[in-house]
Amino acid sequence: MNSTQELSKEMTKTALKGKDLLMDPSLNKGVAFTEDERKELELEGLLPPTVLTIKEQSDRAYEQFLAQPTNLRKNVVLSDLANRNRVLFYRLFSEHIAEMLPIVYTPTVGTAIQEYSHEYYRPEGLYLSINNVEGISKAFENIDLGPDDIDIIVATDSESILGIGDWGIGGIKIAIGKLAVYTAAAGIDPSRVLAVVLDAGTNNQKLLDDPLYIGERHERVRGEKYDQFISAYVEEALKKFPSALLHWEDFGGANARKIIDDYKESVLNFNDDIQGTGAVTLSAIVSALKVTGEPIEKQRVVVFGPGSAGIGNADQIVGAMSLNGITEGAAYQQFWAVDQFGLLTEKRGNTADFHKPYLRPDSEVTNWARNDEGQIELLEVIKQVKPTILIGTSGTTGAFNEEIVREMAAHTERPIIMPMSNPTPLAEAVPEDLIKWTDGKALIATGSPFSPVSYKGVDYEIGQANNAFVFPGLGLGAVVVKAKLFTEKMFAASAEAVANATKGSGEGAAILPRVEDLRSVSLDVAVAVAKAAIEDNVAQITPDNIEEAVKEAMWEPTYKTIVSSKKAN
């Protein structure tokens, strides 16, 4: 078992010494080891003589970061630091979170994923193969941790990475990036998390043809064998770490929905692309409705791009409408879903099971205009529905064109328009155009970061609907009270907390918080989620003071005094 033991928040004892200690990223402090520690831990002569503070180390690491010629090289340098000195990495990341979040996480992590087999230099996390399901148990054993040592596991099968698709074994980097945000934003202890890639093959021919590709070299396995793979992973993960939260990331749409449906009533788990994206979208809507003064259950919502993320958004909004007093059935009637083939209706083909609640009756659209292929396009839906909210998750650049936006604005005083597709080149519209076409009246949230827009003497801050506002606090709140499941109230509470954390007010203010405030937002989200879990009777722990319990659980990137286990006795 682990040869290191935490004595207090300030002190750790370990049996490791010398070079073995320097190779452990959770213990290594580099030149910050004091002279006394160097003597006791047999580090004399293994480090340069000068002792630096963590602040001085962080300043130097930041210089090294800035010196890198590309964002990919910056990502590589940060990954290397995390694998050498974990505390220093998180100190640096936390100090520069707004600048480094796009490097550690989306969009730069997408490039790191694509180049993974070529940039690979050391293993990270757990690699599980569909061709060795019987070896999953042994793989978890090899982590060499006890049943109470892991709080959160992020797993991906890499089929639908960000906006770049199927990248096989490289998806481990999205799990690692996600966990880094959990720690930097919400203080999840980095020694208590695990990244997992579930390698079911890849349909990316570029990878299959690459002689250096280090994942399974065959097309993706689907069907019963895939389901058994997922089942074996869940069983072994919870056998090893029974209290762990299982976070699903970047699965293909059909599998993502099925996994959530299979486990939502029995396991503490959630899919960030579906439920996390939905919660942050809901946050932006709740914030925007504070401006308009209108109730959420009265909104008419058009979702353009009803894949797993788009319907995930819709599901969260339906949940919020239902919590606000209308039936779920009535809430579904407030939505119109449109894909590349037009409006989704009951008799139309090319729909999935998860679309069913959102299919419009054909009798409703008898007199609606259709194109030459018989499809009801987005513009016609806007004309007929007169929506108050337009959400884009299509990955179709420029889909919200001037005619569509002006048509929406003609019927809605403060249209809520959310081009959520990322990375940036895939956005359905850019904020500058949306503000110009609505004469500054649109309330905007985007999936990618955009600079402020100046229009008629007003500076408009653009809120980014970044999942990082939700999932770190969502996980922390669930972990603090040892929630058995996630409930609709917990997701709604996270969205409300993010909306309430939005600082700006008045003309031009953003409808979401600033990334710089991520740590404080995550604290608010965690407290709200923990309270909701207690109210819904899914919490196994009820702290006397929830806010203090959450703060106490938040790990800080500070060095501990390290002593030899022999001397500590």
Coordinates of C-alpha atoms in Angstrom, one line a residue:
M1 CA 0.0 0.0 0.0
N2 CA 1.0 3.7 -0.2
S3 CA 4.2 4.4 1.7
T4 CA 3.1 8.0 2.4
Q5 CA 0.8 9.2 5.2
E6 CA -0.7 12.6 5.9
L7 CA -0.1 13.6 9.5
S8 CA -1.9 16.9 9.3
K9 CA -2.6 19.7 6.8
E10 CA 0.9 20.9 7.3
M11 CA 2.9 17.7 7.6
T12 CA 3.4 14.4 5.7
K13 CA 5.5 11.4 6.5
T14 CA 7.0 9.1 3.9
A15 CA 9.3 6.1 3.6
L16 CA 10.6 7.5 0.3
K17 CA 14.0 9.1 0.2
G18 CA 16.5 10.4 -2.3
K19 CA 15.8 10.0 -6.0
D20 CA 12.7 7.9 -5.3
L21 CA 11.2 10.9 -3.4
L22 CA 12.1 13.3 -6.2
M23 CA 10.3 11.1 -8.7
D24 CA 7.0 11.3 -6.8
P25 CA 5.0 14.3 -8.2
S26 CA 2.8 14.5 -5.1
L27 CA 5.8 14.9 -2.8
N28 CA 8.5 16.5 -4.9
K29 CA 9.1 20.1 -4.0
G30 CA 12.2 20.6 -6.2
V31 CA 14.5 23.3 -4.8
A32 CA 11.8 24.3 -2.3
F33 CA 13.0 21.4 0.0
T34 CA 14.4 23.0 3.1
E35 CA 18.0 22.3 4.3
D36 CA 16.5 20.2 7.2
E37 CA 14.3 18.2 4.8
R38 CA 17.3 17.6 2.5
K39 CA 19.3 16.1 5.3
E40 CA 16.5 13.9 6.7
L41 CA 15.3 12.7 3.3
E42 CA 18.7 12.0 1.8
L43 CA 18.5 14.7 -0.8
E44 CA 21.9 16.3 -0.1
G45 CA 23.8 16.8 -3.4
L46 CA 20.7 15.8 -5.5
L47 CA 19.5 19.4 -5.7
P48 CA 21.1 22.7 -6.4
P49 CA 22.1 24.4 -3.1
T50 CA 19.7 27.4 -3.2
V51 CA 16.3 27.0 -1.5
L52 CA 13.5 28.9 -3.3
T53 CA 9.9 29.6 -2.1
I54 CA 6.9 28.3 -4.0
K55 CA 6.2 31.9 -5.1
E56 CA 9.7 32.1 -6.7
Q57 CA 9.3 28.7 -8.3
S58 CA 5.9 29.7 -9.7
D59 CA 7.4 32.9 -11.1
R60 CA 10.1 30.9 -12.9
A61 CA 7.6 28.3 -14.2
Y62 CA 5.4 31.2 -15.6
E63 CA 8.5 32.6 -17.4
Q64 CA 9.0 29.1 -18.9
F65 CA 5.3 28.9 -19.9
L66 CA 5.4 32.3 -21.6
A67 CA 8.6 31.4 -23.5
Q68 CA 6.9 28.5 -25.4
P69 CA 6.2 29.2 -29.1
T70 CA 2.8 27.5 -29.4
N71 CA -0.2 26.7 -27.3
L72 CA 0.6 23.0 -27.8
R73 CA 4.1 23.5 -26.4
K74 CA 2.6 25.4 -23.5
N75 CA 0.3 22.4 -22.8
V76 CA 3.2 20.0 -22.9
V77 CA 5.3 22.1 -20.5
L78 CA 2.4 22.3 -18.1
S79 CA 1.8 18.6 -18.3
D80 CA 5.5 17.9 -17.6
L81 CA 5.3 20.2 -14.6
A82 CA 2.2 18.4 -13.3
N83 CA 4.1 15.1 -13.6
R84 CA 7.1 16.4 -11.8
N85 CA 5.7 18.7 -9.1
R86 CA 2.0 18.6 -8.6
V87 CA 1.7 21.3 -6.0
L88 CA 3.7 23.8 -8.0
F89 CA 1.6 23.0 -11.1
Y90 CA -1.6 23.8 -9.3
R91 CA -0.1 26.9 -7.7
L92 CA 0.8 28.2 -11.1
F93 CA -2.5 27.1 -12.7
S94 CA -4.6 28.7 -9.9
E95 CA -2.6 32.0 -10.2
H96 CA -3.2 32.3 -13.9
I97 CA -6.4 30.3 -14.4
A98 CA -8.0 32.6 -17.0
E99 CA -4.9 32.5 -19.1
M100 CA -4.1 28.8 -18.7
L101 CA -7.6 27.3 -18.7
P102 CA -7.7 27.4 -22.6
I103 CA -4.3 25.7 -22.6
V104 CA -4.9 23.0 -19.9
Y105 CA -8.5 22.4 -21.1
T106 CA -10.4 23.3 -24.2
P107 CA -9.5 24.3 -26.9
T108 CA -5.7 23.5 -26.7
V109 CA -6.2 20.1 -25.1
G110 CA -7.8 19.1 -28.4
T111 CA -4.5 19.5 -30.2
A112 CA -2.7 17.6 -27.4
I113 CA -5.2 14.8 -27.9
Q114 CA -4.6 14.7 -31.6
E115 CA -0.8 14.5 -31.1
Y116 CA -0.9 12.2 -28.1
S117 CA 0.8 9.2 -29.7
H118 CA 3.6 11.4 -31.0
E119 CA 4.0 13.5 -27.8
Y120 CA 3.7 10.6 -25.4
Y121 CA 6.5 10.3 -22.8
R122 CA 5.0 8.7 -19.7
P123 CA 1.7 7.0 -18.7
E124 CA -1.0 9.0 -17.1
G125 CA -4.1 7.5 -15.5
L126 CA -5.6 4.1 -16.3
Y127 CA -5.8 2.5 -19.8
L128 CA -8.5 -0.1 -20.1
S129 CA -9.1 -2.1 -23.3
I130 CA -12.2 -3.8 -24.6
N131 CA -9.9 -6.7 -25.7
N132 CA -8.9 -7.3 -22.1
V133 CA -12.1 -6.9 -20.0
E134 CA -10.9 -9.7 -17.7
G135 CA -7.9 -7.5 -16.9
I136 CA -9.9 -4.5 -15.6
S137 CA -9.9 -5.8 -12.0
K138 CA -6.1 -6.3 -12.1
A139 CA -5.6 -2.8 -13.6
F140 CA -7.5 -1.2 -10.7
E141 CA -5.5 -3.3 -8.2
N142 CA -2.3 -2.0 -9.7
I143 CA -3.2 1.6 -8.7
D144 CA -2.3 0.5 -5.2
L145 CA -4.8 2.6 -3.3
G146 CA -7.4 1.8 -0.7
P147 CA -11.2 1.9 -1.1
D148 CA -11.5 5.4 0.5
D149 CA -8.6 6.9 -1.5
I150 CA -10.4 8.1 -4.7
D151 CA -13.3 10.6 -4.8
I152 CA -13.7 11.2 -8.6
I153 CA -13.0 9.1 -11.7
V154 CA -13.2 10.8 -15.1
A155 CA -13.6 8.2 -17.9
T156 CA -13.9 8.7 -21.7
D157 CA -14.1 6.3 -24.7
S158 CA -12.9 9.2 -26.9
E159 CA -15.5 8.8 -29.6
S160 CA -16.7 12.4 -29.6
I161 CA -13.9 14.7 -28.3
L162 CA -14.8 18.4 -28.2
G163 CA -15.4 19.5 -31.8
I164 CA -12.8 17.1 -33.2
G165 CA -14.4 13.7 -33.1
D166 CA -12.9 10.3 -32.5
W167 CA -9.3 10.3 -31.2
G168 CA -8.9 6.9 -29.6
I169 CA -6.3 6.5 -26.9
G170 CA -5.5 10.2 -26.9
G171 CA -8.8 10.9 -25.1
I172 CA -7.0 10.2 -21.9
K173 CA -5.8 13.8 -22.1
I174 CA -9.4 15.2 -21.9
A175 CA -9.9 13.2 -18.7
I176 CA -6.6 14.5 -17.3
G177 CA -7.5 18.1 -18.3
K178 CA -10.9 17.8 -16.7
L179 CA -9.4 16.6 -13.4
A180 CA -7.0 19.5 -13.5
V181 CA -9.9 21.9 -13.6
Y182 CA -11.7 20.0 -10.8
T183 CA -8.6 20.7 -8.6
A184 CA -7.8 24.3 -9.7
A185 CA -11.5 25.4 -9.6
A186 CA -13.0 23.4 -6.7
G187 CA -10.0 22.2 -4.7
I188 CA -10.6 18.5 -5.4
D189 CA -7.4 16.8 -3.9
P190 CA -5.4 15.8 -7.0
S191 CA -4.2 12.7 -5.2
R192 CA -7.8 11.5 -4.9
V193 CA -8.7 11.5 -8.6
L194 CA -8.2 9.1 -11.5
A195 CA -8.3 9.5 -15.3
V196 CA -9.5 6.5 -17.3
V197 CA -9.6 5.9 -21.0
L198 CA -11.9 3.1 -22.2
D199 CA -10.3 2.0 -25.4
A200 CA -12.9 0.4 -27.6
G201 CA -11.0 1.0 -30.8
T202 CA -11.3 3.9 -33.2
N203 CA -12.9 4.8 -36.5
N204 CA -10.3 7.4 -37.2
Q205 CA -8.5 6.1 -40.2
K206 CA -5.6 8.5 -39.6
L207 CA -4.9 6.9 -36.3
L208 CA -5.3 3.3 -37.7
D209 CA -2.8 4.1 -40.4
D210 CA -0.3 5.8 -38.0
P211 CA 2.6 3.4 -37.2
L212 CA 3.1 5.3 -33.9
Y213 CA -0.5 5.1 -32.7
I214 CA -0.5 3.4 -29.2
G215 CA -4.2 2.5 -28.8
E216 CA -6.1 -0.5 -30.0
R217 CA -5.8 -0.8 -33.8
H218 CA -9.2 -1.7 -35.0
E219 CA -12.6 -0.1 -35.7
R220 CA -14.8 0.7 -32.7
V221 CA -16.6 -2.2 -31.1
R222 CA -20.3 -1.6 -30.5
G223 CA -23.3 -3.5 -29.3
E224 CA -23.3 -6.1 -26.6
K225 CA -19.6 -6.4 -26.3
Y226 CA -19.3 -2.6 -25.7
D227 CA -22.1 -2.6 -23.2
Q228 CA -20.3 -5.5 -21.3
F229 CA -17.1 -3.4 -21.3
I230 CA -18.8 -0.4 -19.7
S231 CA -20.6 -2.7 -17.2
A232 CA -17.3 -4.3 -16.2
Y233 CA -15.7 -0.9 -15.8
V234 CA -18.5 0.4 -13.5
E235 CA -18.5 -2.8 -11.5
E236 CA -14.7 -2.9 -11.0
A237 CA -14.4 0.9 -10.4
L238 CA -17.0 0.8 -7.6
K239 CA -15.7 -2.5 -6.2
K240 CA -12.3 -0.8 -5.8
F241 CA -13.6 2.7 -4.9
P242 CA -17.2 2.3 -3.6
S243 CA -17.8 6.0 -2.9
A244 CA -16.3 7.4 -6.1
L245 CA -18.2 9.7 -8.4
L246 CA -18.1 8.4 -12.0
H247 CA -17.8 11.3 -14.5
W248 CA -18.4 10.4 -18.2
E249 CA -16.7 12.5 -20.8
D250 CA -16.9 12.8 -24.6
F251 CA -18.8 9.6 -25.4
G252 CA -20.7 9.3 -28.7
G253 CA -24.3 10.5 -28.5
A254 CA -26.1 7.2 -28.4
N255 CA -23.7 5.6 -25.9
A256 CA -23.7 8.7 -23.7
R257 CA -27.4 8.7 -23.3
K258 CA -27.7 4.9 -22.8
I259 CA -25.0 5.0 -20.0
I260 CA -26.8 7.7 -18.2
D261 CA -30.1 5.9 -18.5
D262 CA -28.6 2.7 -17.3
Y263 CA -27.0 4.0 -14.2
K264 CA -28.8 7.2 -13.1
E265 CA -30.9 5.5 -10.6
S266 CA -28.2 3.3 -9.0
V267 CA -24.8 5.1 -9.2
L268 CA -23.4 8.5 -8.4
N269 CA -22.5 9.5 -12.0
F270 CA -23.1 12.2 -14.6
N271 CA -22.2 13.0 -18.2
D272 CA -20.6 16.5 -18.4
D273 CA -21.4 16.9 -22.1
I274 CA -25.1 16.3 -21.5
Q275 CA -25.8 17.3 -17.9
G276 CA -22.9 19.6 -17.2
T277 CA -23.4 21.5 -20.5
G278 CA -27.2 21.6 -19.8
A279 CA -26.6 23.1 -16.3
V280 CA -24.3 25.9 -17.5
T281 CA -26.7 26.7 -20.3
L282 CA -29.5 26.8 -17.8
S283 CA -27.3 29.1 -15.7
A284 CA -27.0 31.6 -18.6
I285 CA -30.8 31.4 -19.1
V286 CA -31.6 32.0 -15.5
S287 CA -29.2 35.0 -15.5
A288 CA -30.7 36.4 -18.6
L289 CA -34.2 36.0 -17.3
K290 CA -33.2 38.1 -14.3
V291 CA -32.7 40.9 -16.8
T292 CA -35.9 40.3 -18.7
G293 CA -38.0 39.6 -15.6
E294 CA -39.8 36.7 -17.3
P295 CA -40.4 33.3 -15.8
I296 CA -38.6 30.3 -17.3
E297 CA -41.7 28.3 -17.8
K298 CA -43.0 30.9 -20.3
Q299 CA -40.0 30.7 -22.6
R300 CA -40.2 29.3 -26.1
V301 CA -37.0 27.5 -26.9
V302 CA -35.5 26.5 -30.3
V303 CA -32.5 24.1 -30.1
F304 CA -30.5 24.0 -33.3
G305 CA -28.4 20.9 -33.2
P306 CA -30.3 18.3 -31.1
G307 CA -27.5 15.9 -30.4
S308 CA -26.4 14.8 -27.0
A309 CA -25.3 18.3 -25.9
G310 CA -28.3 20.0 -27.4
I311 CA -30.9 17.7 -25.9
G312 CA -28.9 17.7 -22.7
N313 CA -29.4 21.5 -22.6
A314 CA -33.1 21.0 -23.3
D315 CA -33.5 18.4 -20.6
Q316 CA -32.0 20.7 -18.0
I317 CA -34.3 23.5 -19.0
V318 CA -37.3 21.1 -18.9
G319 CA -36.2 20.1 -15.4
A320 CA -36.1 23.7 -14.3
M321 CA -39.5 24.5 -15.8
S322 CA -40.9 21.5 -14.0
L323 CA -39.4 22.6 -10.6
N324 CA -41.0 26.0 -11.3
G325 CA -44.5 24.6 -11.3
I326 CA -45.6 23.1 -14.7
T327 CA -45.7 19.5 -15.6
E328 CA -42.9 17.9 -17.6
G329 CA -45.3 17.3 -20.5
A330 CA -46.2 21.0 -20.6
A331 CA -42.5 21.9 -20.4
Y332 CA -41.7 19.7 -23.5
Q333 CA -44.3 21.7 -25.5
Q334 CA -42.1 24.8 -25.1
F335 CA -39.3 23.3 -27.3
W336 CA -38.7 23.0 -31.0
A337 CA -35.6 20.9 -32.1
V338 CA -34.1 21.5 -35.5
D339 CA -31.2 19.6 -37.1
Q340 CA -29.6 19.7 -40.6
F341 CA -32.7 18.1 -42.1
G342 CA -35.1 20.6 -40.5
L343 CA -37.6 20.5 -37.7
L344 CA -38.0 17.2 -35.7
T345 CA -41.6 16.0 -36.1
E346 CA -43.3 12.8 -35.1
K347 CA -43.4 11.2 -38.5
R348 CA -40.0 12.4 -39.7
G349 CA -37.1 9.9 -39.9
N350 CA -33.6 10.3 -38.7
T351 CA -34.5 10.7 -35.0
A352 CA -33.3 8.9 -31.9
D353 CA -35.1 7.7 -28.8
F354 CA -33.9 10.6 -26.8
H355 CA -35.6 13.0 -29.3
K356 CA -39.0 11.5 -28.7
P357 CA -40.2 14.0 -26.0
Y358 CA -39.3 16.9 -28.3
L359 CA -40.9 15.7 -31.6
R360 CA -43.6 18.2 -32.7
P361 CA -46.9 16.8 -33.9
D362 CA -47.3 16.9 -37.7
S363 CA -50.7 18.5 -37.4
E364 CA -49.0 21.6 -35.9
V365 CA -46.9 22.2 -39.0
T366 CA -49.3 21.4 -41.8
N367 CA -49.2 25.0 -43.2
W368 CA -45.5 25.7 -42.5
A369 CA -43.3 26.5 -45.4
R370 CA -40.9 23.7 -46.6
N371 CA -37.8 23.7 -48.8
D372 CA -37.5 21.6 -52.0
E373 CA -36.7 18.5 -50.0
G374 CA -39.8 18.9 -47.9
Q375 CA -37.9 20.1 -44.8
I376 CA -38.9 22.8 -42.4
E377 CA -35.8 24.9 -42.0
L378 CA -34.6 27.0 -39.1
L379 CA -35.8 30.3 -40.5
E380 CA -39.3 29.0 -40.9
V381 CA -39.3 27.7 -37.4
I382 CA -38.2 31.1 -36.1
K383 CA -41.0 32.8 -38.0
Q384 CA -43.7 30.4 -36.8
V385 CA -42.5 29.9 -33.2
K386 CA -41.3 33.4 -32.4
P387 CA -38.8 32.0 -29.8
T388 CA -37.5 33.8 -26.8
I389 CA -34.4 31.6 -26.6
L390 CA -32.2 30.2 -29.5
I391 CA -29.5 27.7 -28.6
G392 CA -26.9 26.5 -31.1
T393 CA -25.1 23.1 -30.6
S394 CA -24.9 22.2 -34.3
G395 CA -21.2 22.8 -35.1
T396 CA -22.4 24.7 -38.1
T397 CA -20.4 27.9 -38.6
G398 CA -22.6 31.0 -39.2
A399 CA -25.9 29.1 -38.9
F400 CA -27.5 32.0 -37.1
N401 CA -27.3 34.4 -40.0
E402 CA -28.6 38.0 -40.2
E403 CA -32.1 37.1 -41.5
I404 CA -32.7 34.6 -38.8
V405 CA -31.5 36.8 -36.0
R406 CA -33.4 39.9 -37.2
E407 CA -36.5 37.7 -37.5
M408 CA -36.1 36.6 -33.9
A409 CA -35.5 40.1 -32.6
A410 CA -38.6 41.4 -34.4
H411 CA -40.8 39.4 -32.1
T412 CA -38.8 39.4 -28.8
E413 CA -37.7 42.5 -27.0
R414 CA -34.6 40.8 -25.4
P415 CA -33.8 37.7 -27.4
I416 CA -31.6 35.2 -25.6
I417 CA -29.2 33.8 -28.2
M418 CA -26.6 31.2 -27.4
P419 CA -24.2 30.0 -30.1
M420 CA -22.6 27.2 -28.0
S421 CA -20.6 25.2 -30.6
N422 CA -16.9 25.1 -30.0
P423 CA -14.1 25.5 -30.8
T424 CA -14.5 29.1 -31.9
P425 CA -14.5 28.6 -35.7
L426 CA -17.6 26.4 -35.3
A427 CA -19.8 29.0 -33.6
E428 CA -23.2 29.5 -35.1
A429 CA -22.7 33.3 -34.9
V430 CA -20.2 35.8 -33.4
P431 CA -21.3 38.2 -30.7
E432 CA -20.3 41.3 -32.7
D433 CA -22.9 40.4 -35.4
L434 CA -25.6 39.4 -32.9
I435 CA -25.3 42.7 -31.1
K436 CA -25.4 44.7 -34.3
W437 CA -28.3 42.8 -35.8
T438 CA -30.4 43.2 -32.6
D439 CA -29.3 46.8 -32.0
G440 CA -27.6 45.7 -28.7
K441 CA -30.7 44.0 -27.3
A442 CA -29.5 40.3 -27.5
L443 CA -28.5 38.6 -24.3
I444 CA -25.6 36.4 -25.4
A445 CA -23.7 33.4 -24.0
T446 CA -21.2 31.5 -26.2
G447 CA -19.5 28.2 -26.0
S448 CA -16.1 29.7 -26.8
P449 CA -14.4 32.7 -25.4
F450 CA -14.9 36.0 -27.2
S451 CA -13.6 39.5 -26.6
P452 CA -15.9 42.3 -25.5
V453 CA -17.8 44.1 -28.2
S454 CA -18.1 47.9 -28.4
Y455 CA -21.4 49.1 -30.0
K456 CA -22.9 52.6 -29.9
G457 CA -20.8 53.6 -27.0
V458 CA -21.5 50.5 -24.9
D459 CA -19.0 47.8 -24.1
Y460 CA -20.7 44.4 -24.1
E461 CA -19.0 41.7 -22.0
I462 CA -19.6 38.2 -23.6
G463 CA -20.3 35.4 -21.1
Q464 CA -18.7 32.1 -21.9
A465 CA -20.9 29.1 -21.1
N466 CA -18.0 27.1 -19.9
N467 CA -18.7 23.8 -18.2
A468 CA -15.9 24.6 -15.8
F469 CA -18.4 26.9 -13.9
V470 CA -20.5 23.8 -13.1
F471 CA -18.8 20.4 -13.0
P472 CA -16.1 21.2 -10.4
G473 CA -18.5 22.5 -7.8
L474 CA -21.1 19.8 -8.7
G475 CA -18.5 17.1 -8.0
L476 CA -17.2 18.8 -4.8
G477 CA -20.7 19.2 -3.4
A478 CA -21.6 15.6 -4.1
V479 CA -18.4 14.3 -2.6
V480 CA -18.7 16.4 0.6
V481 CA -22.1 14.9 1.5
K482 CA -21.3 11.5 -0.1
A483 CA -24.4 11.8 -2.3
K484 CA -25.8 8.4 -3.6
L485 CA -27.2 9.9 -6.8
F486 CA -27.5 13.2 -8.7
T487 CA -31.0 14.6 -8.8
E488 CA -32.7 17.3 -11.0
K489 CA -32.7 19.6 -8.0
M490 CA -28.9 19.3 -7.6
F491 CA -28.3 20.3 -11.3
A492 CA -30.8 23.1 -11.0
A493 CA -29.2 24.3 -7.8
S494 CA -25.8 24.4 -9.6
A495 CA -27.2 26.5 -12.4
E496 CA -28.9 28.9 -10.0
A497 CA -25.7 29.3 -8.0
V498 CA -23.7 30.2 -11.2
A499 CA -26.4 32.7 -12.2
N500 CA -26.3 34.3 -8.8
A501 CA -22.5 34.5 -8.9
T502 CA -22.7 36.7 -12.0
K503 CA -21.3 40.0 -10.8
G504 CA -22.2 42.5 -13.6
S505 CA -25.4 44.5 -14.0
G506 CA -26.6 47.2 -16.3
E507 CA -26.2 47.6 -20.0
G508 CA -23.5 45.5 -21.6
A509 CA -23.0 43.2 -18.6
A510 CA -22.2 39.5 -19.2
I511 CA -24.8 37.0 -18.2
L512 CA -22.2 34.6 -16.8
P513 CA -19.3 35.0 -14.3
R514 CA -15.7 35.7 -15.2
V515 CA -13.3 32.8 -15.5
E516 CA -11.1 34.6 -13.0
D517 CA -13.9 34.0 -10.4
L518 CA -13.9 30.3 -11.0
R519 CA -12.8 29.3 -7.5
S520 CA -15.4 31.3 -5.7
V521 CA -18.1 30.3 -8.1
S522 CA -17.2 26.6 -7.5
L523 CA -17.5 27.1 -3.8
D524 CA -21.0 28.6 -4.2
V525 CA -22.0 25.7 -6.6
A526 CA -20.7 23.1 -4.2
V527 CA -22.7 24.5 -1.2
A528 CA -25.9 24.7 -3.3
V529 CA -25.5 21.2 -4.6
A530 CA -24.8 19.8 -1.2
K531 CA -27.9 21.5 0.2
A532 CA -30.0 20.1 -2.7
A533 CA -28.7 16.6 -2.1
I534 CA -29.7 16.8 1.6
E535 CA -33.1 18.1 0.7
D536 CA -33.6 15.3 -1.8
N537 CA -32.5 12.7 0.8
V538 CA -29.6 11.4 -1.3
A539 CA -26.9 12.7 1.0
Q540 CA -25.2 10.2 3.4
I541 CA -23.6 13.0 5.4
T542 CA -25.3 16.1 6.8
P543 CA -22.7 18.6 8.0
D544 CA -23.7 21.1 10.7
N545 CA -22.3 23.9 8.6
I546 CA -22.3 23.1 4.9
E547 CA -20.3 26.0 3.8
E548 CA -17.5 25.3 6.3
A549 CA -17.5 21.6 5.4
V550 CA -17.1 22.5 1.7
K551 CA -14.3 25.0 2.5
E552 CA -12.6 22.4 4.7
A553 CA -12.7 19.9 1.8
M554 CA -11.0 22.2 -0.7
W555 CA -7.3 21.3 -1.2
E556 CA -4.9 24.2 -1.5
P557 CA -1.6 24.1 -3.5
T558 CA 0.8 24.7 -0.7
Y559 CA 3.8 22.6 0.3
K560 CA 3.8 20.5 3.5
T561 CA 6.7 19.7 5.7
I562 CA 7.9 16.2 4.7
V563 CA 9.5 14.0 7.3
S564 CA 10.9 10.5 7.2
S565 CA 8.4 7.8 8.4
K566 CA 11.1 6.5 10.8
K567 CA 11.7 9.9 12.4
A568 CA 7.9 10.6 12.6
N569 CA 7.3 7.5 14.8

